[in-house]
Coordinates of C-alpha atoms in Angstrom, one line a residue:
X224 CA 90.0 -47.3 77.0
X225 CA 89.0 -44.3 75.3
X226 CA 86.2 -43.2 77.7
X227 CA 88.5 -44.2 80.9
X228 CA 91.4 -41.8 79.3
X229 CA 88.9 -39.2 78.8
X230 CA 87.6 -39.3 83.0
X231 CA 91.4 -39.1 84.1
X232 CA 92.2 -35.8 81.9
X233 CA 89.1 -34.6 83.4
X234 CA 89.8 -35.9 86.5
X235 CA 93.0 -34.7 86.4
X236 CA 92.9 -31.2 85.0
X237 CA 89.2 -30.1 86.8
X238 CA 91.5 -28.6 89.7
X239 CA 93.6 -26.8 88.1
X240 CA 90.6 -25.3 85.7
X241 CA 88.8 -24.5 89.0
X242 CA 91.9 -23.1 90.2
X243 CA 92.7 -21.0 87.5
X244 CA 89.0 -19.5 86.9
X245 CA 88.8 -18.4 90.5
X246 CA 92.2 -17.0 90.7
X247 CA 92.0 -15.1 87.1
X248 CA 88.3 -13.8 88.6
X249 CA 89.9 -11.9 91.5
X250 CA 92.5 -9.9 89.1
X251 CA 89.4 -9.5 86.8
X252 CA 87.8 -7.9 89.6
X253 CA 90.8 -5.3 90.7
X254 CA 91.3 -4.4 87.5
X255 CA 87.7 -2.9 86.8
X256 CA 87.4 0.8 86.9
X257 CA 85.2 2.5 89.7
X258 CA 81.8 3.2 89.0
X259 CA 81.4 6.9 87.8
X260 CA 78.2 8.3 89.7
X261 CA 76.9 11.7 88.1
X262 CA 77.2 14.4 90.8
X263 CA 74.0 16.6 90.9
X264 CA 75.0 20.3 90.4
X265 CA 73.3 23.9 89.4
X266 CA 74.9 25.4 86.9
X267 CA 74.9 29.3 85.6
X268 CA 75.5 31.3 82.8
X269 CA 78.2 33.2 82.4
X270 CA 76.9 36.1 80.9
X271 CA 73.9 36.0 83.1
X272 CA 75.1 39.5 85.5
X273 CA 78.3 41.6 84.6
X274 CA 80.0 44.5 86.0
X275 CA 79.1 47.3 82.9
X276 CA 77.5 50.5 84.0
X277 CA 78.5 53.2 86.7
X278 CA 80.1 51.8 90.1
X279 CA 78.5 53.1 92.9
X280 CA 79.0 51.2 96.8
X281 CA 77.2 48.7 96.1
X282 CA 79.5 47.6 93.1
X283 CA 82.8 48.5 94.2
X284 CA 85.1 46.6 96.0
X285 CA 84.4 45.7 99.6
X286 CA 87.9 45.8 101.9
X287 CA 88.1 45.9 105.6
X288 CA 89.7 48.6 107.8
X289 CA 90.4 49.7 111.4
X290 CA 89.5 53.2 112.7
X291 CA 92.7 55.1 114.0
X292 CA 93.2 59.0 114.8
X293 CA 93.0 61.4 112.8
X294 CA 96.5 62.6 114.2
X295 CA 98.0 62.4 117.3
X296 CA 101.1 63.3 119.3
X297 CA 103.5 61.5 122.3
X298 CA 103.7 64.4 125.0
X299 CA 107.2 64.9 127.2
X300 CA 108.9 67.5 128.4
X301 CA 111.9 68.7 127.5
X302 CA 113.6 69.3 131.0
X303 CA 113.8 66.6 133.7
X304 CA 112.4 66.6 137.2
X305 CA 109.4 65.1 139.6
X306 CA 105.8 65.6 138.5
X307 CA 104.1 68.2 141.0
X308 CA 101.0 68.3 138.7
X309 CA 99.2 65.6 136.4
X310 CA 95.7 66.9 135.8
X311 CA 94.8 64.6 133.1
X312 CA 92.6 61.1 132.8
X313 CA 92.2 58.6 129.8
X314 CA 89.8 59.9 127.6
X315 CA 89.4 63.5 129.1
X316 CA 88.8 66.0 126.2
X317 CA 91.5 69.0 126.7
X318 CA 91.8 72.6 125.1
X319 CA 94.8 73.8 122.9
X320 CA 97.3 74.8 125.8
X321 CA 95.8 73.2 128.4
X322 CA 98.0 72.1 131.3
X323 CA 99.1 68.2 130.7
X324 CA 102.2 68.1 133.3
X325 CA 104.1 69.6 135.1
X326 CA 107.8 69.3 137.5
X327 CA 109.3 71.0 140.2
X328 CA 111.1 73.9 138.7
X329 CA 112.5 75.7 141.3
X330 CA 116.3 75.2 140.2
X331 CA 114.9 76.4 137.3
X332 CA 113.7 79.7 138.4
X333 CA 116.6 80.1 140.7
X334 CA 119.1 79.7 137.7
X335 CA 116.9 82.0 135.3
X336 CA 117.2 84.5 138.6
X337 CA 120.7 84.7 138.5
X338 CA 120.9 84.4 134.0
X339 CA 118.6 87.8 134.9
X340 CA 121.0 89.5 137.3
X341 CA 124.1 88.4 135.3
X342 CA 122.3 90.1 132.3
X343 CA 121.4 93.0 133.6
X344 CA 124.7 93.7 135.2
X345 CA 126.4 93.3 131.3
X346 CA 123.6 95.8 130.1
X347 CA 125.2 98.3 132.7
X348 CA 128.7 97.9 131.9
X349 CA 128.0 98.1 128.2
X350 CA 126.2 101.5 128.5
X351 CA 129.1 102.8 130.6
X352 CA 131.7 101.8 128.3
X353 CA 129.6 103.1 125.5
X354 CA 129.8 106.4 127.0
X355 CA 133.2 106.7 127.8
X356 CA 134.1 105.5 124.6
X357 CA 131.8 108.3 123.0
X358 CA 134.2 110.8 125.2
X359 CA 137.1 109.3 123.3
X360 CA 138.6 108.2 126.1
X361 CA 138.9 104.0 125.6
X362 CA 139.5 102.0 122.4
X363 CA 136.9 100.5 120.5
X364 CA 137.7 97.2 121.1
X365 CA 136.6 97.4 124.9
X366 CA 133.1 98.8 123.7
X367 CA 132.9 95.5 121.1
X368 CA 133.9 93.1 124.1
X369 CA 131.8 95.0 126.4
X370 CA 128.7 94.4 123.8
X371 CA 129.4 91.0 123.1
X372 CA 129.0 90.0 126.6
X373 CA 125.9 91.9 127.3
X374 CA 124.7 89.9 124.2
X375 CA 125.6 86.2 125.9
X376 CA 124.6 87.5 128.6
X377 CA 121.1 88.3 127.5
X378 CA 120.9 84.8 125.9
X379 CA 121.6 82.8 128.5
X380 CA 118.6 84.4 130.7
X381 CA 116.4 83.6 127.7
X382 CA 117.7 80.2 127.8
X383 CA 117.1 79.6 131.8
X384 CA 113.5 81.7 131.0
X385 CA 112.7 78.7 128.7
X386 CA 113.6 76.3 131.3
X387 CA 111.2 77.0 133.3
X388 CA 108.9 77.4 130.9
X389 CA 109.0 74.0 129.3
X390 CA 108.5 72.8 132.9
X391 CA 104.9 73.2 132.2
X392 CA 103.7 70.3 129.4
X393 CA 100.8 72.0 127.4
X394 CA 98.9 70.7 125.4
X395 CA 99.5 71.6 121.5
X396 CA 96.0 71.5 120.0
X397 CA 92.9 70.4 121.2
X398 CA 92.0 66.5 121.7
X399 CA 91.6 64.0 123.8
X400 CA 94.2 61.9 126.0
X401 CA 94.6 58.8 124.6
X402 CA 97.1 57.0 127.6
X403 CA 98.9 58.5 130.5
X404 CA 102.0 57.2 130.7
X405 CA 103.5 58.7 134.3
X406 CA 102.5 59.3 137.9
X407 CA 102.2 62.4 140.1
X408 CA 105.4 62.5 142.3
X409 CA 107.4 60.2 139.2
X410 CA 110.7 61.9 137.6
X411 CA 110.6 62.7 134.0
X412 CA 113.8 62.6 132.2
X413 CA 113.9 64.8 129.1
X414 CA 111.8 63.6 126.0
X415 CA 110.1 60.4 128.4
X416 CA 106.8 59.9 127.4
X417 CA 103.8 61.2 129.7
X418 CA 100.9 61.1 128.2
X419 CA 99.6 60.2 124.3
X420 CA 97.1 63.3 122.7
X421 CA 94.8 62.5 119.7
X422 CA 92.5 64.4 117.8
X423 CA 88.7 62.7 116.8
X424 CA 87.8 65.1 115.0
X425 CA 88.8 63.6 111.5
X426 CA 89.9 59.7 111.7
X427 CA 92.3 57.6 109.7
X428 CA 90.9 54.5 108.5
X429 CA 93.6 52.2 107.6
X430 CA 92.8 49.5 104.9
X431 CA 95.1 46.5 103.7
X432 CA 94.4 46.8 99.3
X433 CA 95.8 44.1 98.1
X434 CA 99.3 44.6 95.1
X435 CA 96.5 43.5 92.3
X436 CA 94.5 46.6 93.1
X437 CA 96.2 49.4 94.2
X438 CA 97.8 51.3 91.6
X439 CA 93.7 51.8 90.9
X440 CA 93.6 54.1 93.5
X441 CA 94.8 57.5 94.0
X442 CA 95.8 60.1 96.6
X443 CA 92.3 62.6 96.9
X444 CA 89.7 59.6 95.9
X445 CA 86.5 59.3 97.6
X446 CA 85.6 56.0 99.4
X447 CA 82.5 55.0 101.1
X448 CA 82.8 54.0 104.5
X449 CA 80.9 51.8 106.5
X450 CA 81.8 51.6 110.2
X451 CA 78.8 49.3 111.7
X452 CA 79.7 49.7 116.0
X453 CA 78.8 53.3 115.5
X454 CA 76.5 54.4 112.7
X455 CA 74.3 52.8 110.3
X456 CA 75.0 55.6 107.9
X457 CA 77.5 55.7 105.1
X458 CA 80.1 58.3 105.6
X459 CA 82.1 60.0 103.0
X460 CA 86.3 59.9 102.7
X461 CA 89.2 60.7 100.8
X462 CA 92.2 58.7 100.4
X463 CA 94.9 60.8 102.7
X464 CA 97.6 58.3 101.8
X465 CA 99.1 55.7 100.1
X466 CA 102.2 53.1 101.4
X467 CA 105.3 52.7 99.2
X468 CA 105.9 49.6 100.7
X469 CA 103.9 46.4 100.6
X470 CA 103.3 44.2 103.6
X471 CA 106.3 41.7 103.0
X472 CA 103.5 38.9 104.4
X473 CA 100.3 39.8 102.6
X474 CA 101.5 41.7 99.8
X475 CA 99.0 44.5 100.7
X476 CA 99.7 48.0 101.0
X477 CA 97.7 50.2 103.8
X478 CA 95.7 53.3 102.4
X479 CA 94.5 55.7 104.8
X480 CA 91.2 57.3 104.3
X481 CA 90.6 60.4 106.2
X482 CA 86.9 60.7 107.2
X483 CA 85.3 63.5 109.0
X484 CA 83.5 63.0 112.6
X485 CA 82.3 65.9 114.1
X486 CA 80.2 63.5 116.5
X487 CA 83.1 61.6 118.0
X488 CA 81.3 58.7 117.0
X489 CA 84.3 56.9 115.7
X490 CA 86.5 55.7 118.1
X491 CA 90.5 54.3 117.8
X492 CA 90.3 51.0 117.2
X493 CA 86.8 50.2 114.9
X494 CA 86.3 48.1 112.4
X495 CA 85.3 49.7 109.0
X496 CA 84.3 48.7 105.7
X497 CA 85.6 50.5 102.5
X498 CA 84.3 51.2 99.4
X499 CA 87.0 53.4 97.1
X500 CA 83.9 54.3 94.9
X501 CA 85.6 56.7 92.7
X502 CA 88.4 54.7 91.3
X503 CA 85.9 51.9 90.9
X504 CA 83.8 54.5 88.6
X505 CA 87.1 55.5 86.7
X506 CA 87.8 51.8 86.3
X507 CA 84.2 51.0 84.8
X508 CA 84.4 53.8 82.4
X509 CA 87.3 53.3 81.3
X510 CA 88.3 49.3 81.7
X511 CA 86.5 46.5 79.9
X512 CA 83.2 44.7 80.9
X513 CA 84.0 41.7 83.6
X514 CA 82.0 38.9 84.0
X515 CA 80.6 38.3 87.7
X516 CA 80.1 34.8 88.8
X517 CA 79.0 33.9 92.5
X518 CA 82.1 34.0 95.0
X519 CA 82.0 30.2 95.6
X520 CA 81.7 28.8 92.0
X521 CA 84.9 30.5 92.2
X522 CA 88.1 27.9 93.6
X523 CA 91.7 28.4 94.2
X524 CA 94.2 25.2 94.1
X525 CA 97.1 24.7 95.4
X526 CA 99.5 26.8 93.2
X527 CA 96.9 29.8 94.2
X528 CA 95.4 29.7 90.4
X529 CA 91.6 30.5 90.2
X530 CA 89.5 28.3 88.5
X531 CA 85.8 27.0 88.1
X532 CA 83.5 24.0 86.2
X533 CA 82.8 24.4 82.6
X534 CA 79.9 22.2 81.1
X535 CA 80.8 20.3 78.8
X536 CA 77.7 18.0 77.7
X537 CA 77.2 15.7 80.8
X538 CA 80.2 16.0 82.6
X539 CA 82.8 19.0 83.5
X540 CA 86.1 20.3 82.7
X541 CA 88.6 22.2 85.0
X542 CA 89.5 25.5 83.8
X543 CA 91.8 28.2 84.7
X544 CA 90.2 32.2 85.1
X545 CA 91.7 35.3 85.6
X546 CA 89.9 37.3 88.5
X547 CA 89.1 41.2 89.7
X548 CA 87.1 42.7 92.0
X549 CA 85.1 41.8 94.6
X550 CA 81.4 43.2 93.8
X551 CA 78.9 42.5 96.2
X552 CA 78.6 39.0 96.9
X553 CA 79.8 38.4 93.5
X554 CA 83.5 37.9 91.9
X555 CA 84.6 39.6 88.5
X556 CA 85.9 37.1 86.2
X557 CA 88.2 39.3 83.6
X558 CA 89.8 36.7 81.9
X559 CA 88.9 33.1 80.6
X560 CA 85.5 32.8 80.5
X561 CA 82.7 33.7 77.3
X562 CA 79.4 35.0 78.2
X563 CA 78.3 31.8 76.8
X564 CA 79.6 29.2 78.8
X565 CA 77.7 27.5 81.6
X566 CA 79.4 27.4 85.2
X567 CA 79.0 25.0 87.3
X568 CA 77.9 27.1 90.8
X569 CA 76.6 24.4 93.4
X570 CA 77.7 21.0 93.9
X571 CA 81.3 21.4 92.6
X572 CA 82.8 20.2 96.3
X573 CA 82.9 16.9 94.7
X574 CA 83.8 17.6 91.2
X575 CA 87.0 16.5 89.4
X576 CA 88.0 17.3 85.8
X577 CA 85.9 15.2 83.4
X578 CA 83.5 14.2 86.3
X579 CA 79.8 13.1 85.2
X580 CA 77.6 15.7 85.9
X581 CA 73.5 16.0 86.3
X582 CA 72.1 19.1 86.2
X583 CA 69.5 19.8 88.2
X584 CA 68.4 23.5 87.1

């Protein structure tokens, strides 16, 4: 009896072990952790390059910039009419009062004409009066009234005389025309645009500098400029001007650097790269030493904080950095980092915080 009560327990409860192993082997097997593979990276001092000495171009910040004219003026006239003359073409070099434009002004003339006549006929009756009044023979009053209209009437021929000037557009220094914005046998209206004038021979390069670097700079500075479509050369500027305002997108204000071109080699419209190597020197002399670290070991997350890999015996640790200038190909790191601590700079695309690590340099 013993050994037959024996086979049916084991008869009996052999399912339900079987049952139970396999099933407690499955949650066994989702509740094991993924395996932690050690993700090969290079890795770099911190200390190893810094931004102490003298900045010269090759140190300072880089920032991109577009050619524009040096200044430039919207020509019109300032009397209405139809355009008998428009000797002018996109891109044609004029002198200082060359002819742009200009209209018809034959009413013009006639009216100045007659403002002449009327004038001249007041000048008569003014010298008359004045010499009968000198006899004592009219009142004082009729030599005032007779001055004052010799006086409006001298005005008003000025006023027609300038009418027909300004139906000749000159130009009002010399440069080059930059659009034409009317057609022979078109009429202008007063103030109507007819032709843009730029002068070349000292450009504006405009450059976006972002809010976290601009009260560095100041109006007079010299900056390097590198403007590739036309000139292998660096060229020398000055900061002309500084915005007020930020750009309410990009939180960048523009700085225009005047830069001289006495070649006409810079043209409206080029791309430029600027270097504002003075306040970069005034910033070295006078600000503290920055770490440099290669742009990429370098990452931004999500709430725009800067970061990179700290070594931490075999694996890493995420850490927060405060950041500067751009300086070559390089990024100054002027916050949260020692000149002892090991960066991660390659292989950090698949890095996490605590991730095992193998380094391979």
């Amino acid at each position: 009896m013993p050994h037959t009560r024996y086979c049916y327990l084991l008869a009996l409860g052999g399912p339900l072990l079987l049952a139970a192993g396999c099933g407690g082997k499955n949650k066994a097997d989702d509740q094991l952790p993924p395996a932690r593979v050690a993700v090969p990276v290079r890795v770099q001092q911190a200390g190893a390059s810094s931004a102490a000495g003298p900045a010269g171009p090759s140190q300072a910040p880089q920032y991109s910039g577009t050619v524009a004219e040096g200044s430039g003026a919207t020509l019109s006239f300032q009397v209405g009419g139809t355009i008998t003359a428009l000797p002018i073409e996109e891109g044609q070099r004029v002198r200082k009062g060359q002819l742009i434009a200009a209209v018809d002004a034959t009413t013009y003339r006639e009216q100045y004409a007659a403002q002449l006549a009327q004038a001249k006929l007041a000048e008569d009756t003014y010298r008359r009066v004045n010499e009968v009044y000198q006899q004592g023979s009219i009142a004082e009053t009729k030599l005032v009234q007779a001055r004052q209209q010799a006086e409006q009437a001298r005005a008003s021929a000025r006023a027609a005389y300038q009418q027909v000037a300004h139906a000749r557009l000159l130009a009002p220094f010399e440069g080059y025309i930059g659009t034409k914005q009317a057609d022979l046998g078109a009429v202008a209206s007063p103030g109507a645009p007819i032709a843009t004038l730029v002068q070349l021979r000292q450009v504006k390069v405009n450059v976006a500098v972002p809010e976290t670097e601009i009260n560095r700079l100041r109006p007079g500075d010299r900056a390097t400029v590198r403007v590739g479509a036309a000139t292998d050369a660096p060229l020398t500027g000055r900061i002309d001007d500084i915005s007020p305002v930020a750009n309410e997108q990009t939180h960048a204000f523009t700085v225009g650097v005047l830069v001289d071109n006495p070649s006409l080699r810079l043209k409206p419209s080029m791309t430029a790269q600027v270097a504002f190597t003075q306040a970069a020197a005034r910033q070295s002399a006078t600000g503290p030493t920055a770490l440099v670290l290669p742009l990429r070991a370098v990452q931004v997350d999500e709430r725009n904080r800067h970061f990179v890999y700290l070594v931490r015996g075999n694996t890493v640790r995420w850490h927060e950095v405060q950041t500067g200038d751009l300086l070559g190909d390089g990024l100054a790191v002027t916050g949260g980092l020692t000149a002892q601590d090991q960066v991660v700079v390659d292989g950090y695309q698949k890095l996490y915080d605590q991730a095992p690590i193998k380094v391979l340099n």
